[in-house]
Amino acid sequence: MGNILIVAEIQKGKIREATLEMAAIAQKLAGPLGKEVKSVVLGKDIGAAAEELSKKGGGEVFAADHELLANYNVDAFTQATRTAIEAAGADLILVSNTPSGWDFAPRLAAGLDAGFVSDCFNIEEEGGKPVFVRRVFNGKLDARLLPQTDVVVATVQPGATAAFEGATDGKVTNLDAGIDAAAVRAKFIETKVAESKGVDLTKADIIVSGGRGVGAPEKFTETIQPLADALGGAMGASRPVVDAGWLPHEYQVGSSGQVVTPKLYIACGISGAIQHLVGMKASNFIVAINKDGDAPIFEVADVGVVGDLFEVVPALTKAISEAKGG
Ligand SMILES: Cc1cc2nc3c(=O)[nH]c(=O)nc-3n(C[C@H](O)[C@H](O)[C@H](O)COP(=O)(O)OP(=O)(O)OC[C@H]3O[C@@H](n4cnc5c(N)ncnc54)[C@H](O)[C@@H]3O)c2cc1C
């Protein structure tokens, strides 16, 4: 029986929270599955990050330090991870469900002839085997998957579980990544940071967000923005709103948008899919307005209003304006 290998991600020299969340899952599974937790850190000058992970639940951490790993590169990352899988004797490989994970994890699985489970939010032990839990149908159902292959690669949704807490005394082992430069076909050119057009939701104390339930772009101006203005807050949105072109991407809250932690978050006509929740569930106080009493957003709400947002939101805006003497 093989071990668990966590493929770490680093950002500005530090281990990303999503990696520590996988460490929490791996540590919980290791005993019941009879496996050891191991990790690999890929990059250039990554000694400090590897040390950090070894103390935060990463077990034995393989540090693959290589020029070709300095920036994300699908060919180099896939090759180095294959080397780490062999060194770790791993048969369960955990990768973050992030843009780089989406890119290289399926390729890794295909190359290993392994089972592949994408976007799971938890992994549980059942009968000595790992069962992968995914949300389906917009969070209405949980699917529990038991792959039939000996080796499994899984991507894990960031923010779906708490990060590993506590201290461990794993060790760091330098790993010759064994990269064949001739087989690295992708070439890194530059990193472009998207230009923000003035909305920085991460700094807002109050956010009023609208989802698909708002129905049309002009309804944001007529219904959601006035409540945000009355509260002195900012307006946010779920992804379908941005995908439909109703609001620009900087308004998007969630796993592929901004992660926000305001004092007050009001979700209007948002169902509460996991990808939205990971972007706002750490808010101090959450109010959800939704006409479907079973919407998953109510699971994270401090106050839930089951009703039509076009009745509730204007009434709230009016009451706040009146209370402020407006
Ligand atoms: C890789 C990936 C990344 C993603 N990243 C993000 C992300 O960053 N952010 C994000 O938000 N999503 C993201 N998603 C999409 C996510 O899975 C959901 O599809 C999305 O969050 C749903 O948005 P919603 O709640 O606005 O729409 P829906 O799920 O369609 O929900 C609309 C809600 O409005 C309610 N409603 C309708 N009319 C009214 C009314 N008049 N009054 C009150 N309530 C009403 C309905 O009951 C329903 O609950 C991502 C998905 C994937 C696969």
Coordinates of C-alpha atoms and ligand atoms in Angstrom, one line a residue:
M1 CA 0.0 0.0 0.0
G2 CA 1.4 3.4 -1.0
N3 CA 1.6 6.7 0.6
I4 CA -0.2 10.1 0.2
L5 CA 1.7 12.8 -1.7
I6 CA 0.6 16.4 -1.5
V7 CA 1.7 18.6 -4.4
A8 CA 2.3 22.0 -2.6
E9 CA 1.8 25.4 -4.1
I10 CA 3.8 28.4 -3.1
Q11 CA 2.9 32.1 -3.4
K12 CA 5.4 34.8 -2.7
G13 CA 7.7 32.3 -1.1
K14 CA 5.1 30.9 1.3
I15 CA 3.1 27.8 1.3
R16 CA -0.5 28.5 0.1
E17 CA -3.4 28.0 2.5
A18 CA -4.9 25.5 0.0
T19 CA -1.8 23.2 0.5
L20 CA -2.3 23.4 4.3
E21 CA -5.9 22.4 3.8
M22 CA -4.8 19.3 1.9
A23 CA -2.3 18.6 4.7
A24 CA -5.2 18.6 7.2
I25 CA -7.1 16.1 5.0
A26 CA -4.0 13.9 4.4
Q27 CA -3.1 13.8 8.2
K28 CA -6.7 12.8 9.0
L29 CA -6.7 10.0 6.4
A30 CA -3.1 8.6 7.0
G31 CA -3.8 6.6 10.1
P32 CA -7.1 4.9 9.0
L33 CA -5.6 4.2 5.5
G34 CA -2.3 3.0 6.9
K35 CA -0.4 5.5 4.8
E36 CA 2.3 8.1 5.4
V37 CA 1.9 11.7 4.5
K38 CA 4.6 13.1 2.1
S39 CA 4.7 16.3 0.1
V40 CA 6.6 17.9 -2.8
V41 CA 7.5 21.5 -3.2
L42 CA 8.3 22.5 -6.7
G43 CA 10.1 25.7 -7.5
K44 CA 13.4 27.7 -7.3
D45 CA 14.9 28.6 -3.9
I46 CA 12.2 26.8 -2.1
G47 CA 14.1 25.7 1.0
A48 CA 12.2 27.9 3.5
A49 CA 8.8 26.9 2.0
A50 CA 9.7 23.2 2.3
E51 CA 10.8 23.7 5.9
E52 CA 7.5 25.5 6.6
L53 CA 5.4 22.7 5.2
S54 CA 7.4 20.0 7.1
K55 CA 6.3 21.8 10.3
K56 CA 2.7 22.2 9.2
G57 CA 1.5 18.6 8.5
G58 CA 3.4 18.0 5.2
G59 CA 5.3 14.9 6.6
E60 CA 8.5 14.2 4.7
V61 CA 8.8 17.1 2.2
F62 CA 10.7 16.6 -1.0
A63 CA 12.2 19.9 -2.2
A64 CA 12.5 19.9 -6.0
D65 CA 14.6 23.0 -6.6
H66 CA 15.1 23.5 -10.3
E67 CA 15.5 26.5 -12.7
L68 CA 12.7 25.1 -14.9
L69 CA 10.3 25.0 -12.0
A70 CA 10.9 28.7 -11.1
N71 CA 7.5 29.5 -12.8
Y72 CA 4.6 27.2 -13.4
N73 CA 5.3 25.1 -16.4
V74 CA 3.0 22.1 -17.2
D75 CA 5.7 19.8 -18.7
A76 CA 8.3 20.5 -16.0
F77 CA 5.8 20.3 -13.1
T78 CA 4.4 17.0 -14.5
Q79 CA 7.9 15.5 -14.8
A80 CA 9.0 16.6 -11.4
T81 CA 5.8 15.4 -9.7
R82 CA 6.3 11.9 -11.3
T83 CA 9.8 11.8 -9.8
A84 CA 8.3 12.8 -6.4
I85 CA 5.6 10.1 -6.6
E86 CA 8.3 7.5 -7.1
A87 CA 10.4 8.8 -4.2
A88 CA 7.4 9.0 -1.9
G89 CA 6.0 5.6 -3.0
A90 CA 2.7 7.4 -3.4
D91 CA -0.6 6.0 -4.7
L92 CA -2.8 8.9 -3.6
I93 CA -1.7 12.3 -5.0
L94 CA -3.4 15.5 -3.9
V95 CA -3.3 18.6 -6.0
S96 CA -5.1 21.9 -5.4
N97 CA -8.1 22.7 -7.6
T98 CA -6.4 25.9 -8.9
P99 CA -5.6 27.0 -12.4
S100 CA -2.2 25.2 -12.4
G101 CA -3.8 22.1 -10.8
W102 CA -6.5 22.0 -13.5
D103 CA -3.7 22.2 -16.0
F104 CA -1.3 19.5 -14.9
A105 CA -3.3 17.1 -12.6
P106 CA -5.3 15.4 -15.4
R107 CA -2.1 15.1 -17.5
L108 CA -0.4 13.5 -14.5
A109 CA -3.2 11.1 -14.0
A110 CA -3.4 10.1 -17.6
G111 CA 0.4 9.5 -17.7
L112 CA 0.2 7.2 -14.7
D113 CA -3.0 5.5 -15.9
A114 CA -4.4 6.5 -12.6
G115 CA -8.0 7.3 -11.6
F116 CA -8.7 11.1 -11.5
V117 CA -11.2 12.9 -9.3
S118 CA -11.6 16.6 -9.8
D119 CA -12.8 19.3 -7.4
C120 CA -13.5 17.2 -4.3
F121 CA -14.2 19.1 -1.1
N122 CA -13.4 16.3 1.3
I123 CA -11.9 12.8 1.3
E124 CA -13.1 10.3 3.9
E125 CA -12.0 6.8 4.8
E126 CA -14.5 4.0 4.3
G127 CA -13.6 0.4 4.7
G128 CA -9.9 1.1 4.6
K129 CA -10.3 3.0 1.2
P130 CA -10.4 6.7 0.4
V131 CA -13.8 8.0 -0.7
F132 CA -13.8 11.3 -2.5
V133 CA -16.7 13.7 -1.9
R134 CA -17.8 16.2 -4.6
R135 CA -20.6 18.7 -4.7
V136 CA -22.9 18.3 -7.7
F137 CA -26.1 20.0 -9.0
N138 CA -25.1 23.4 -7.6
G139 CA -24.4 22.1 -4.1
K140 CA -27.8 20.3 -3.8
L141 CA -26.2 16.8 -3.7
D142 CA -22.9 15.3 -2.6
A143 CA -21.4 12.5 -4.8
R144 CA -19.2 10.0 -3.0
L145 CA -16.7 8.4 -5.4
L146 CA -14.7 5.2 -4.9
P147 CA -12.2 4.9 -7.8
Q148 CA -11.3 1.4 -8.9
T149 CA -7.7 2.1 -9.8
D150 CA -4.7 1.4 -7.6
V151 CA -3.4 5.0 -8.1
V152 CA -5.6 8.1 -7.7
V153 CA -4.9 11.7 -8.5
A154 CA -7.4 14.1 -7.0
T155 CA -7.8 17.9 -7.0
V156 CA -9.1 19.4 -3.8
Q157 CA -11.2 22.6 -3.7
P158 CA -9.4 25.4 -1.9
G159 CA -11.3 26.8 1.2
A160 CA -13.5 23.8 1.5
T161 CA -11.9 22.6 4.7
A162 CA -9.8 24.1 7.5
A163 CA -6.0 24.3 7.2
F164 CA -3.8 22.0 9.2
E165 CA -3.4 23.4 12.7
G166 CA -0.6 22.4 15.1
A167 CA 3.0 21.6 14.6
T168 CA 4.7 18.5 13.1
D169 CA 8.4 17.6 12.8
G170 CA 8.5 16.3 9.3
K171 CA 11.8 16.4 7.5
V172 CA 13.0 18.0 4.2
T173 CA 14.7 15.8 1.6
N174 CA 16.2 17.4 -1.5
L175 CA 14.9 15.8 -4.6
D176 CA 16.6 15.7 -8.0
A177 CA 13.6 16.5 -10.1
G178 CA 15.0 14.5 -13.0
I179 CA 13.7 17.0 -15.6
D180 CA 14.5 16.3 -19.2
A181 CA 14.8 19.9 -20.5
A182 CA 14.3 18.7 -24.1
A183 CA 10.8 17.4 -23.2
V184 CA 9.8 20.7 -21.7
R185 CA 7.8 22.2 -24.6
A186 CA 6.0 25.0 -22.8
K187 CA 8.0 28.2 -22.3
F188 CA 7.4 30.7 -19.5
I189 CA 7.3 34.3 -20.9
E190 CA 5.9 36.6 -18.3
T191 CA 3.4 37.0 -15.5
K192 CA 0.7 39.6 -16.1
V193 CA -1.2 40.8 -13.2
A194 CA -4.8 41.8 -14.1
E195 CA -5.4 45.5 -13.9
S196 CA -8.0 46.4 -11.3
K197 CA -10.6 48.9 -12.4
G198 CA -11.1 50.4 -9.0
V199 CA -13.2 47.9 -7.1
D200 CA -11.1 46.3 -4.3
L201 CA -13.6 44.1 -2.5
T202 CA -10.9 42.7 -0.2
K203 CA -10.8 46.1 1.6
A204 CA -14.6 46.6 1.9
D205 CA -16.1 46.3 5.4
I206 CA -19.6 45.7 3.9
I207 CA -20.4 43.9 0.7
V208 CA -23.8 43.4 -0.9
S209 CA -23.6 40.7 -3.5
G210 CA -26.0 39.7 -6.2
G211 CA -26.3 36.4 -8.0
R212 CA -28.1 35.0 -11.0
G213 CA -31.3 35.5 -9.0
V214 CA -31.0 39.3 -9.6
G215 CA -31.9 38.4 -13.2
A216 CA -30.6 41.4 -15.3
P217 CA -27.7 43.9 -15.3
E218 CA -30.0 46.9 -14.7
K219 CA -31.4 45.2 -11.6
F220 CA -28.0 45.5 -10.0
T221 CA -28.2 49.3 -10.5
E222 CA -31.8 49.5 -9.3
T223 CA -31.7 47.0 -6.4
I224 CA -28.3 45.8 -5.2
Q225 CA -26.2 49.0 -5.6
P226 CA -28.7 51.2 -3.6
L227 CA -28.5 48.8 -0.6
A228 CA -24.7 48.8 -0.8
D229 CA -24.8 52.7 -1.0
A230 CA -27.2 52.9 2.0
L231 CA -24.8 50.8 4.0
G232 CA -21.7 52.6 2.8
G233 CA -20.5 49.3 1.3
A234 CA -19.4 47.8 -2.0
M235 CA -21.2 45.7 -4.5
G236 CA -20.1 42.2 -5.3
A237 CA -21.4 39.3 -7.5
S238 CA -21.4 35.6 -8.1
R239 CA -19.7 34.2 -11.2
P240 CA -22.7 33.7 -13.5
V241 CA -23.3 37.5 -13.2
V242 CA -19.7 38.1 -14.5
D243 CA -19.9 35.3 -17.1
A244 CA -23.1 36.9 -18.5
G245 CA -21.2 40.3 -18.7
W246 CA -23.5 42.1 -16.3
L247 CA -20.6 43.2 -14.1
P248 CA -16.8 43.1 -14.7
H249 CA -14.6 40.3 -13.2
E250 CA -13.3 42.5 -10.3
Y251 CA -16.8 42.2 -8.7
Q252 CA -16.7 38.4 -8.6
V253 CA -16.5 36.7 -5.2
G254 CA -15.4 33.1 -5.0
S255 CA -12.7 30.6 -5.8
S256 CA -12.0 32.1 -9.3
G257 CA -12.7 35.7 -8.1
Q258 CA -11.9 37.5 -4.9
V259 CA -11.7 36.0 -1.4
V260 CA -13.3 38.5 1.0
T261 CA -13.7 38.8 4.7
P262 CA -15.9 41.9 5.4
K263 CA -17.7 42.6 8.6
L264 CA -21.0 42.2 6.8
Y265 CA -21.8 40.2 3.7
I266 CA -25.3 40.2 2.2
A267 CA -25.9 37.6 -0.4
C268 CA -29.0 38.3 -2.6
G269 CA -30.2 35.7 -5.0
I270 CA -27.1 33.6 -4.6
S271 CA -27.5 29.8 -4.1
G272 CA -24.3 29.2 -2.2
A273 CA -22.3 26.9 -4.5
I274 CA -19.0 25.8 -2.9
Q275 CA -17.0 28.0 -5.3
H276 CA -18.9 31.1 -4.0
L277 CA -18.8 30.0 -0.4
V278 CA -15.0 29.7 -0.3
G279 CA -14.8 33.3 -1.3
M280 CA -17.0 34.7 1.5
K281 CA -17.7 32.2 4.2
A282 CA -15.0 33.8 6.5
S283 CA -17.0 37.0 6.6
N284 CA -17.8 38.2 10.1
F285 CA -21.6 38.3 9.7
I286 CA -23.5 36.8 6.7
V287 CA -27.1 37.7 5.7
A288 CA -28.7 35.6 2.9
I289 CA -31.8 36.5 1.0
N290 CA -33.1 33.8 -1.2
K291 CA -36.6 32.6 -2.2
D292 CA -35.5 28.9 -2.0
G293 CA -35.5 27.9 1.7
D294 CA -33.2 24.9 0.9
A295 CA -30.5 27.0 -0.8
P296 CA -27.1 26.0 0.6
I297 CA -26.2 29.7 1.3
F298 CA -28.4 29.4 4.4
E299 CA -25.9 26.9 5.9
V300 CA -23.3 29.6 6.3
A301 CA -25.7 32.5 7.0
D302 CA -26.0 34.1 10.4
V303 CA -29.4 35.5 9.4
G304 CA -31.4 34.1 6.5
V305 CA -34.4 35.7 4.8
V306 CA -36.5 33.3 2.7
G307 CA -38.2 35.7 0.3
D308 CA -38.2 37.5 -3.0
L309 CA -35.1 39.8 -3.1
F310 CA -37.1 42.4 -5.1
E311 CA -39.3 42.8 -2.1
V312 CA -36.8 42.3 0.7
V313 CA -33.8 44.4 -0.6
P314 CA -35.7 47.6 -1.4
A315 CA -37.5 47.4 2.0
L316 CA -34.2 47.0 3.7
T317 CA -32.7 49.9 1.7
K318 CA -35.6 52.1 2.6
A319 CA -35.4 51.2 6.3
I320 CA -31.7 51.9 6.5
S321 CA -32.0 55.2 4.7
E322 CA -34.8 56.2 7.0
A323 CA -32.9 55.1 10.1
K324 CA -30.0 57.3 8.8
G325 CA -32.5 60.2 8.4
G326 CA -32.3 60.0 4.6
Ligands
LIG1 C1 -13.9 25.9 -11.5 C2 -15.1 26.8 -11.1 C3 -14.9 28.0 -10.5 C4 -16.0 28.8 -10.0 N1 -15.7 30.0 -9.4 C5 -16.8 30.7 -8.9 C6 -16.5 31.9 -8.2 O1 -15.4 32.4 -8.1 N2 -17.6 32.5 -7.8 C7 -18.9 32.1 -7.9 O2 -19.9 32.7 -7.4 N3 -19.1 30.9 -8.6 C8 -18.1 30.2 -9.1 N4 -18.3 29.1 -9.8 C9 -19.7 28.8 -10.2 C10 -20.5 28.1 -9.1 O3 -20.3 26.7 -9.2 C11 -22.0 28.4 -9.2 O4 -22.5 28.0 -10.5 C12 -22.4 29.8 -9.0 O5 -21.8 30.3 -7.8 C13 -23.9 30.0 -8.9 O6 -24.1 31.4 -8.9 P1 -25.5 31.9 -8.3 O7 -25.7 31.5 -6.9 O8 -25.6 33.4 -8.6 O9 -26.6 31.2 -9.3 P2 -27.6 30.1 -9.0 O10 -26.9 28.9 -8.5 O11 -28.3 29.9 -10.3 O12 -28.5 30.6 -7.9 C14 -29.4 31.6 -8.0 C15 -30.2 31.7 -6.7 O13 -31.1 32.8 -6.8 C16 -32.3 32.5 -6.1 N5 -33.3 33.4 -6.6 C17 -33.8 33.5 -7.9 N6 -34.7 34.5 -8.0 C18 -34.7 35.1 -6.7 C19 -35.5 36.1 -6.2 N7 -36.3 36.9 -6.9 N8 -35.3 36.4 -4.9 C20 -34.5 35.7 -4.1 N9 -33.8 34.7 -4.6 C21 -33.9 34.4 -5.9 C22 -32.5 31.0 -6.5 O14 -33.3 30.4 -5.5 C23 -31.1 30.5 -6.5 O15 -30.8 30.0 -5.2 C24 -17.3 28.3 -10.2 C25 -17.5 27.1 -10.8 C26 -16.4 26.3 -11.2 C27 -16.7 25.0 -11.9

